[in-house]
């Protein structure tokens, strides 16, 4: 599932292209009642909240997209051929099979399109009044943004100390901290030297500070790397991100720890989710 760095990369990429364009048509084989709401609207800007993409439109409307497990947005040109849409532009959008599962296309005034490719069809798309976004349940329940200046150590600490859950579970809880999922919880804990099974309320002050310091370092590096494409995530150009080439823990089980401490990355299950860690420098 695309997490904060992947969603931020998409928003940043599309903010260089979409503002000022008008939606001239809409195609979908899945979502309902979108064409009437969207045609004629102009793109104002794009923002990110946690793992949500917010496309602000003229007329006090916002298109909200959560890509879920396998969804990602692509910017290009497509043509209907036989039983599906095919990219008319050469390159990764056309060549990468992960980019061929289109379920929503917005057609723009410049002749290009924005498409949602989603293999498993779990993505969520809805339209909301822009001035009422703060009342939308999905956004209202989200925790603080970990890269914002007001994400203080005290605010971080407050989200962790009053729960018996494992630290990995808390980091992934969108109500506690927004935008972190399976990939970056592993990466953050690896960098902080904290075992994923350790109960959050039993973390020492030193461990809390190490996690707090690791969060922006890991997330900003992932953003600089344009996200992690170890699974389905692709940039709007259809290209892969690069963080999967430098990750330290996530899906690295069986490999030597890059901390050079002699450890071998292990994989365990926590409430049905995988966790990857080094048993040498991440002791419980």
mmCIF file of C-alpha atoms in Angstrom:
data_model
loop_
_atom_site.group_PDB
_atom_site.id
_atom_site.type_symbol
_atom_site.label_atom_id
_atom_site.label_comp_id
_atom_site.label_asym_id
_atom_site.label_seq_id
_atom_site.Cartn_x
_atom_site.Cartn_y
_atom_site.Cartn_z
ATOM 1 C CA UNK A 1 0.000 0.000 0.000
ATOM 2 C CA UNK A 2 1.350 3.457 -0.868
ATOM 3 C CA UNK A 3 2.345 5.237 2.341
ATOM 4 C CA UNK A 4 3.225 8.847 3.120
ATOM 5 C CA UNK A 5 6.353 9.041 0.878
ATOM 6 C CA UNK A 6 4.619 7.450 -2.110
ATOM 7 C CA UNK A 7 1.510 9.624 -1.799
ATOM 8 C CA UNK A 8 3.635 12.743 -1.319
ATOM 9 C CA UNK A 9 5.628 11.880 -4.451
ATOM 10 C CA UNK A 10 2.432 11.522 -6.475
ATOM 11 C CA UNK A 11 1.039 14.810 -5.162
ATOM 12 C CA UNK A 12 4.305 16.660 -5.818
ATOM 13 C CA UNK A 13 4.617 15.240 -9.340
ATOM 14 C CA UNK A 14 1.025 16.056 -10.281
ATOM 15 C CA UNK A 15 1.136 19.539 -8.745
ATOM 16 C CA UNK A 16 3.650 20.410 -11.471
ATOM 17 C CA UNK A 17 1.192 19.370 -14.188
ATOM 18 C CA UNK A 18 -2.498 19.479 -13.289
ATOM 19 C CA UNK A 19 -3.333 22.911 -11.772
ATOM 20 C CA UNK A 20 -5.216 25.029 -14.286
ATOM 21 C CA UNK A 21 -6.425 22.104 -16.400
ATOM 22 C CA UNK A 22 -10.147 21.560 -16.936
ATOM 23 C CA UNK A 23 -11.818 18.145 -16.759
ATOM 24 C CA UNK A 24 -13.576 17.590 -20.097
ATOM 25 C CA UNK A 25 -14.771 13.991 -19.673
ATOM 26 C CA UNK A 26 -14.744 11.052 -17.278
ATOM 27 C CA UNK A 27 -14.673 7.300 -17.889
ATOM 28 C CA UNK A 28 -15.087 4.632 -15.223
ATOM 29 C CA UNK A 29 -16.087 0.978 -15.071
ATOM 30 C CA UNK A 30 -16.499 1.006 -11.325
ATOM 31 C CA UNK A 31 -17.213 4.263 -9.530
ATOM 32 C CA UNK A 32 -20.670 5.821 -9.956
ATOM 33 C CA UNK A 33 -22.068 9.332 -10.442
ATOM 34 C CA UNK A 34 -18.679 10.876 -11.102
ATOM 35 C CA UNK A 35 -19.097 12.368 -14.562
ATOM 36 C CA UNK A 36 -21.805 14.868 -13.646
ATOM 37 C CA UNK A 37 -19.859 16.066 -10.603
ATOM 38 C CA UNK A 38 -16.503 16.444 -12.348
ATOM 39 C CA UNK A 39 -16.930 17.544 -15.968
ATOM 40 C CA UNK A 40 -16.238 21.253 -16.354
ATOM 41 C CA UNK A 41 -14.330 21.542 -13.085
ATOM 42 C CA UNK A 42 -10.836 23.064 -13.071
ATOM 43 C CA UNK A 43 -7.944 21.603 -11.082
ATOM 44 C CA UNK A 44 -6.804 24.095 -8.433
ATOM 45 C CA UNK A 45 -4.138 22.099 -6.582
ATOM 46 C CA UNK A 46 -3.354 18.777 -4.947
ATOM 47 C CA UNK A 47 -2.647 18.088 -1.303
ATOM 48 C CA UNK A 48 -1.860 15.070 0.822
ATOM 49 C CA UNK A 49 -3.417 14.070 4.144
ATOM 50 C CA UNK A 50 -1.970 10.845 5.546
ATOM 51 C CA UNK A 51 -2.351 8.356 2.665
ATOM 52 C CA UNK A 52 -5.141 10.339 0.980
ATOM 53 C CA UNK A 53 -4.732 12.393 -2.208
ATOM 54 C CA UNK A 54 -6.913 15.512 -2.205
ATOM 55 C CA UNK A 55 -7.501 17.056 -5.638
ATOM 56 C CA UNK A 56 -9.078 20.455 -5.035
ATOM 57 C CA UNK A 57 -11.403 21.582 -7.819
ATOM 58 C CA UNK A 58 -13.279 24.712 -8.750
ATOM 59 C CA UNK A 59 -16.846 24.953 -7.481
ATOM 60 C CA UNK A 60 -15.925 24.055 -3.885
ATOM 61 C CA UNK A 61 -15.353 20.365 -4.686
ATOM 62 C CA UNK A 62 -12.516 18.019 -3.743
ATOM 63 C CA UNK A 63 -11.810 14.645 -5.328
ATOM 64 C CA UNK A 64 -10.478 12.345 -2.601
ATOM 65 C CA UNK A 65 -8.491 9.241 -3.522
ATOM 66 C CA UNK A 66 -7.122 6.519 -1.265
ATOM 67 C CA UNK A 67 -5.136 4.097 -3.401
ATOM 68 C CA UNK A 68 -5.339 1.227 -0.881
ATOM 69 C CA UNK A 69 -3.219 -1.861 -1.700
ATOM 70 C CA UNK A 70 -2.514 -1.786 -5.432
ATOM 71 C CA UNK A 71 -3.883 1.506 -6.750
ATOM 72 C CA UNK A 72 -1.754 4.261 -8.287
ATOM 73 C CA UNK A 73 -2.368 7.328 -10.451
ATOM 74 C CA UNK A 74 -0.873 7.663 -13.925
ATOM 75 C CA UNK A 75 -0.636 10.699 -16.213
ATOM 76 C CA UNK A 76 -0.575 10.046 -19.953
ATOM 77 C CA UNK A 77 -2.739 9.196 -22.957
ATOM 78 C CA UNK A 78 -4.804 6.072 -23.549
ATOM 79 C CA UNK A 79 -6.888 4.645 -26.372
ATOM 80 C CA UNK A 80 -9.580 1.980 -26.179
ATOM 81 C CA UNK A 81 -8.522 -1.164 -28.019
ATOM 82 C CA UNK A 82 -10.719 -4.250 -28.106
ATOM 83 C CA UNK A 83 -11.367 -5.035 -24.435
ATOM 84 C CA UNK A 84 -9.358 -2.403 -22.627
ATOM 85 C CA UNK A 85 -7.405 0.832 -22.499
ATOM 86 C CA UNK A 86 -3.888 0.865 -23.917
ATOM 87 C CA UNK A 87 -1.306 3.605 -23.474
ATOM 88 C CA UNK A 88 -0.463 5.412 -26.705
ATOM 89 C CA UNK A 89 2.751 6.738 -25.154
ATOM 90 C CA UNK A 90 5.835 4.542 -25.122
ATOM 91 C CA UNK A 91 7.761 4.020 -21.921
ATOM 92 C CA UNK A 92 6.985 2.555 -18.489
ATOM 93 C CA UNK A 93 3.260 3.363 -18.578
ATOM 94 C CA UNK A 94 2.963 1.171 -21.661
ATOM 95 C CA UNK A 95 5.531 -1.487 -20.801
ATOM 96 C CA UNK A 96 4.929 -2.144 -17.096
ATOM 97 C CA UNK A 97 2.049 -4.642 -16.610
ATOM 98 C CA UNK A 98 1.244 -3.048 -13.225
ATOM 99 C CA UNK A 99 -0.006 0.021 -15.114
ATOM 100 C CA UNK A 100 -2.705 -1.707 -17.168
ATOM 101 C CA UNK A 101 -5.604 -2.102 -14.736
ATOM 102 C CA UNK A 102 -7.474 1.151 -15.403
ATOM 103 C CA UNK A 103 -10.790 1.792 -13.659
ATOM 104 C CA UNK A 104 -11.061 5.590 -13.740
ATOM 105 C CA UNK A 105 -9.847 8.133 -16.315
ATOM 106 C CA UNK A 106 -10.141 11.924 -16.140
ATOM 107 C CA UNK A 107 -9.756 13.616 -19.523
ATOM 108 C CA UNK A 108 -8.211 17.101 -19.512
ATOM 109 C CA UNK A 109 -8.339 20.186 -21.686
ATOM 110 C CA UNK A 110 -4.705 19.714 -22.776
ATOM 111 C CA UNK A 111 -5.412 16.327 -24.375
ATOM 112 C CA UNK A 112 -3.857 14.261 -21.585
ATOM 113 C CA UNK A 113 -5.511 12.049 -18.978
ATOM 114 C CA UNK A 114 -5.164 11.041 -15.346
ATOM 115 C CA UNK A 115 -5.905 7.356 -14.781
ATOM 116 C CA UNK A 116 -6.283 5.162 -11.722
ATOM 117 C CA UNK A 117 -4.736 1.730 -12.194
ATOM 118 C CA UNK A 118 -5.729 -0.762 -9.516
ATOM 119 C CA UNK A 119 -5.202 -4.503 -9.882
ATOM 120 C CA UNK A 120 -7.311 -5.523 -6.878
ATOM 121 C CA UNK A 121 -9.955 -2.773 -7.115
ATOM 122 C CA UNK A 122 -9.708 -1.784 -3.447
ATOM 123 C CA UNK A 123 -9.077 1.918 -4.084
ATOM 124 C CA UNK A 124 -11.563 4.394 -2.662
ATOM 125 C CA UNK A 125 -12.652 7.532 -4.546
ATOM 126 C CA UNK A 126 -15.210 10.104 -3.440
ATOM 127 C CA UNK A 127 -16.182 13.739 -3.984
ATOM 128 C CA UNK A 128 -16.737 16.139 -1.088
ATOM 129 C CA UNK A 129 -17.347 19.828 -0.540
ATOM 130 C CA UNK A 130 -13.954 21.446 -0.003
ATOM 131 C CA UNK A 131 -15.127 23.658 2.848
ATOM 132 C CA UNK A 132 -16.509 20.619 4.679
ATOM 133 C CA UNK A 133 -13.462 18.329 4.466
ATOM 134 C CA UNK A 134 -12.765 18.696 8.170
ATOM 135 C CA UNK A 135 -16.090 16.965 8.837
ATOM 136 C CA UNK A 136 -15.340 13.949 6.626
ATOM 137 C CA UNK A 137 -15.002 10.912 8.906
ATOM 138 C CA UNK A 138 -12.035 9.413 7.039
ATOM 139 C CA UNK A 139 -10.026 12.620 7.515
ATOM 140 C CA UNK A 140 -11.406 13.712 10.863
ATOM 141 C CA UNK A 141 -10.114 10.620 12.665
ATOM 142 C CA UNK A 142 -6.525 10.908 11.409
ATOM 143 C CA UNK A 143 -3.622 11.556 13.739
ATOM 144 C CA UNK A 144 -0.942 14.247 13.349
ATOM 145 C CA UNK A 145 1.288 14.545 10.286
ATOM 146 C CA UNK A 146 4.791 13.336 11.233
ATOM 147 C CA UNK A 147 6.621 15.756 8.926
ATOM 148 C CA UNK A 148 4.810 18.902 10.051
ATOM 149 C CA UNK A 149 6.632 21.381 12.297
ATOM 150 C CA UNK A 150 3.995 21.016 15.020
ATOM 151 C CA UNK A 151 4.696 17.280 15.375
ATOM 152 C CA UNK A 152 6.601 17.752 18.611
ATOM 153 C CA UNK A 153 8.194 15.079 20.761
ATOM 154 C CA UNK A 154 5.490 15.631 23.373
ATOM 155 C CA UNK A 155 2.752 15.098 20.789
ATOM 156 C CA UNK A 156 4.517 11.958 19.549
ATOM 157 C CA UNK A 157 4.993 10.670 23.082
ATOM 158 C CA UNK A 158 1.335 11.235 23.912
ATOM 159 C CA UNK A 159 0.293 8.989 21.018
ATOM 160 C CA UNK A 160 2.385 6.107 22.351
ATOM 161 C CA UNK A 161 2.560 5.992 26.116
ATOM 162 C CA UNK A 162 -1.042 5.112 26.953
ATOM 163 C CA UNK A 163 -1.382 1.902 24.973
ATOM 164 C CA UNK A 164 -0.391 -1.713 25.578
ATOM 165 C CA UNK A 165 -0.112 -2.411 21.870
ATOM 166 C CA UNK A 166 3.183 -3.273 20.217
ATOM 167 C CA UNK A 167 5.150 -0.305 18.929
ATOM 168 C CA UNK A 168 4.846 -1.416 15.289
ATOM 169 C CA UNK A 169 1.060 -1.548 15.620
ATOM 170 C CA UNK A 170 0.956 1.972 17.062
ATOM 171 C CA UNK A 171 3.170 3.413 14.326
ATOM 172 C CA UNK A 172 0.798 1.945 11.735
ATOM 173 C CA UNK A 173 -2.336 3.255 13.460
ATOM 174 C CA UNK A 174 -3.545 6.198 11.360
ATOM 175 C CA UNK A 175 -5.344 7.634 14.394
ATOM 176 C CA UNK A 176 -2.038 7.846 16.270
ATOM 177 C CA UNK A 177 0.300 9.055 13.511
ATOM 178 C CA UNK A 178 -0.809 9.684 9.924
ATOM 179 C CA UNK A 179 0.770 8.103 6.867
ATOM 180 C CA UNK A 180 3.030 5.348 8.216
ATOM 181 C CA UNK A 181 2.329 1.750 7.194
ATOM 182 C CA UNK A 182 4.027 -1.623 7.007
ATOM 183 C CA UNK A 183 7.101 -0.543 5.060
ATOM 184 C CA UNK A 184 8.132 2.514 7.009
ATOM 185 C CA UNK A 185 7.243 1.198 10.465
ATOM 186 C CA UNK A 186 9.835 -1.527 9.831
ATOM 187 C CA UNK A 187 12.347 0.978 8.490
ATOM 188 C CA UNK A 188 11.839 3.442 11.354
ATOM 189 C CA UNK A 189 12.198 0.792 14.054
ATOM 190 C CA UNK A 190 15.304 -0.633 12.369
ATOM 191 C CA UNK A 191 16.927 2.795 12.366
ATOM 192 C CA UNK A 192 15.858 3.476 15.962
ATOM 193 C CA UNK A 193 17.070 0.067 17.163
ATOM 194 C CA UNK A 194 13.718 -0.878 18.708
ATOM 195 C CA UNK A 195 12.114 -4.331 18.506
ATOM 196 C CA UNK A 196 8.682 -4.255 16.767
ATOM 197 C CA UNK A 197 7.121 -6.432 19.490
ATOM 198 C CA UNK A 198 8.012 -4.094 22.334
ATOM 199 C CA UNK A 199 4.882 -2.652 24.025
ATOM 200 C CA UNK A 200 4.673 1.078 23.348
ATOM 201 C CA UNK A 201 4.011 1.979 26.983
ATOM 202 C CA UNK A 202 7.196 0.189 28.082
ATOM 203 C CA UNK A 203 9.525 2.151 25.825
ATOM 204 C CA UNK A 204 12.224 4.103 27.623
ATOM 205 C CA UNK A 205 12.663 7.841 27.110
ATOM 206 C CA UNK A 206 15.781 7.097 25.057
ATOM 207 C CA UNK A 207 13.915 4.645 22.819
ATOM 208 C CA UNK A 208 11.080 7.121 22.313
ATOM 209 C CA UNK A 209 13.548 9.804 21.281
ATOM 210 C CA UNK A 210 15.320 7.448 18.879
ATOM 211 C CA UNK A 211 12.020 6.565 17.182
ATOM 212 C CA UNK A 212 10.990 10.223 17.058
ATOM 213 C CA UNK A 213 14.304 11.159 15.405
ATOM 214 C CA UNK A 214 14.113 8.224 12.987
ATOM 215 C CA UNK A 215 10.650 9.099 11.652
ATOM 216 C CA UNK A 216 11.568 12.234 9.641
ATOM 217 C CA UNK A 217 14.935 10.794 8.579
ATOM 218 C CA UNK A 218 13.354 7.679 7.086
ATOM 219 C CA UNK A 219 10.319 9.398 5.559
ATOM 220 C CA UNK A 220 12.320 12.252 4.015
ATOM 221 C CA UNK A 221 14.859 9.834 2.537
ATOM 222 C CA UNK A 222 11.997 7.825 1.036
ATOM 223 C CA UNK A 223 10.482 10.996 -0.443
ATOM 224 C CA UNK A 224 13.868 11.936 -1.916
ATOM 225 C CA UNK A 225 13.972 8.425 -3.405
ATOM 226 C CA UNK A 226 10.474 8.959 -4.910
ATOM 227 C CA UNK A 227 8.889 6.183 -2.870
ATOM 228 C CA UNK A 228 9.143 2.407 -2.611
ATOM 229 C CA UNK A 229 8.133 0.253 -5.598
ATOM 230 C CA UNK A 230 8.814 -3.169 -4.131
ATOM 231 C CA UNK A 231 5.123 -3.852 -4.860
ATOM 232 C CA UNK A 232 2.577 -2.058 -7.084
ATOM 233 C CA UNK A 233 3.350 1.616 -6.462
ATOM 234 C CA UNK A 234 4.410 3.636 -9.495
ATOM 235 C CA UNK A 235 4.901 7.370 -10.048
ATOM 236 C CA UNK A 236 2.431 9.222 -12.346
ATOM 237 C CA UNK A 237 4.982 8.795 -15.154
ATOM 238 C CA UNK A 238 4.709 5.032 -14.714
ATOM 239 C CA UNK A 239 8.257 4.863 -13.381
ATOM 240 C CA UNK A 240 9.265 3.066 -10.214
ATOM 241 C CA UNK A 241 10.423 4.811 -7.080
ATOM 242 C CA UNK A 242 13.863 4.008 -5.714
ATOM 243 C CA UNK A 243 13.565 3.385 -1.978
ATOM 244 C CA UNK A 244 13.268 -0.388 -2.460
ATOM 245 C CA UNK A 245 16.920 -0.305 -3.535
ATOM 246 C CA UNK A 246 18.123 1.124 -0.212
ATOM 247 C CA UNK A 247 15.644 -0.196 2.373
ATOM 248 C CA UNK A 248 17.125 -1.839 5.442
ATOM 249 C CA UNK A 249 14.456 -4.072 6.966
ATOM 250 C CA UNK A 250 11.169 -4.398 5.059
ATOM 251 C CA UNK A 251 11.104 -7.706 3.133
ATOM 252 C CA UNK A 252 14.839 -8.083 3.724
ATOM 253 C CA UNK A 253 14.432 -11.281 5.783
ATOM 254 C CA UNK A 254 17.327 -13.693 5.398
ATOM 255 C CA UNK A 255 19.829 -10.974 4.490
ATOM 256 C CA UNK A 256 22.682 -9.591 6.559
ATOM 257 C CA UNK A 257 21.783 -6.508 8.576
ATOM 258 C CA UNK A 258 23.176 -3.369 6.951
ATOM 259 C CA UNK A 259 24.105 -2.160 10.425
ATOM 260 C CA UNK A 260 27.022 -4.604 10.089
ATOM 261 C CA UNK A 261 26.367 -6.072 13.516
ATOM 262 C CA UNK A 262 26.337 -9.688 12.372
ATOM 263 C CA UNK A 263 22.559 -9.962 12.536
ATOM 264 C CA UNK A 264 20.309 -11.596 9.949
ATOM 265 C CA UNK A 265 17.004 -9.828 9.273
ATOM 266 C CA UNK A 266 14.068 -11.880 10.581
ATOM 267 C CA UNK A 267 10.385 -11.843 9.720
ATOM 268 C CA UNK A 268 7.594 -12.340 12.260
ATOM 269 C CA UNK A 269 3.832 -11.834 12.343
ATOM 270 C CA UNK A 270 2.092 -9.232 14.483
ATOM 271 C CA UNK A 271 -1.715 -9.426 14.332
ATOM 272 C CA UNK A 272 -1.582 -10.796 10.806
ATOM 273 C CA UNK A 273 0.954 -8.257 9.523
ATOM 274 C CA UNK A 274 4.599 -8.949 8.763
ATOM 275 C CA UNK A 275 7.384 -7.265 10.697
ATOM 276 C CA UNK A 276 11.060 -7.338 9.736
ATOM 277 C CA UNK A 277 13.875 -6.604 12.170
ATOM 278 C CA UNK A 278 17.460 -7.340 13.200
ATOM 279 C CA UNK A 279 17.617 -9.497 16.363
ATOM 280 C CA UNK A 280 21.069 -8.108 17.219
ATOM 281 C CA UNK A 281 20.497 -4.353 17.453
ATOM 282 C CA UNK A 282 16.691 -4.519 17.908
ATOM 283 C CA UNK A 283 16.387 -6.490 21.132
ATOM 284 C CA UNK A 284 13.082 -6.845 22.956
#
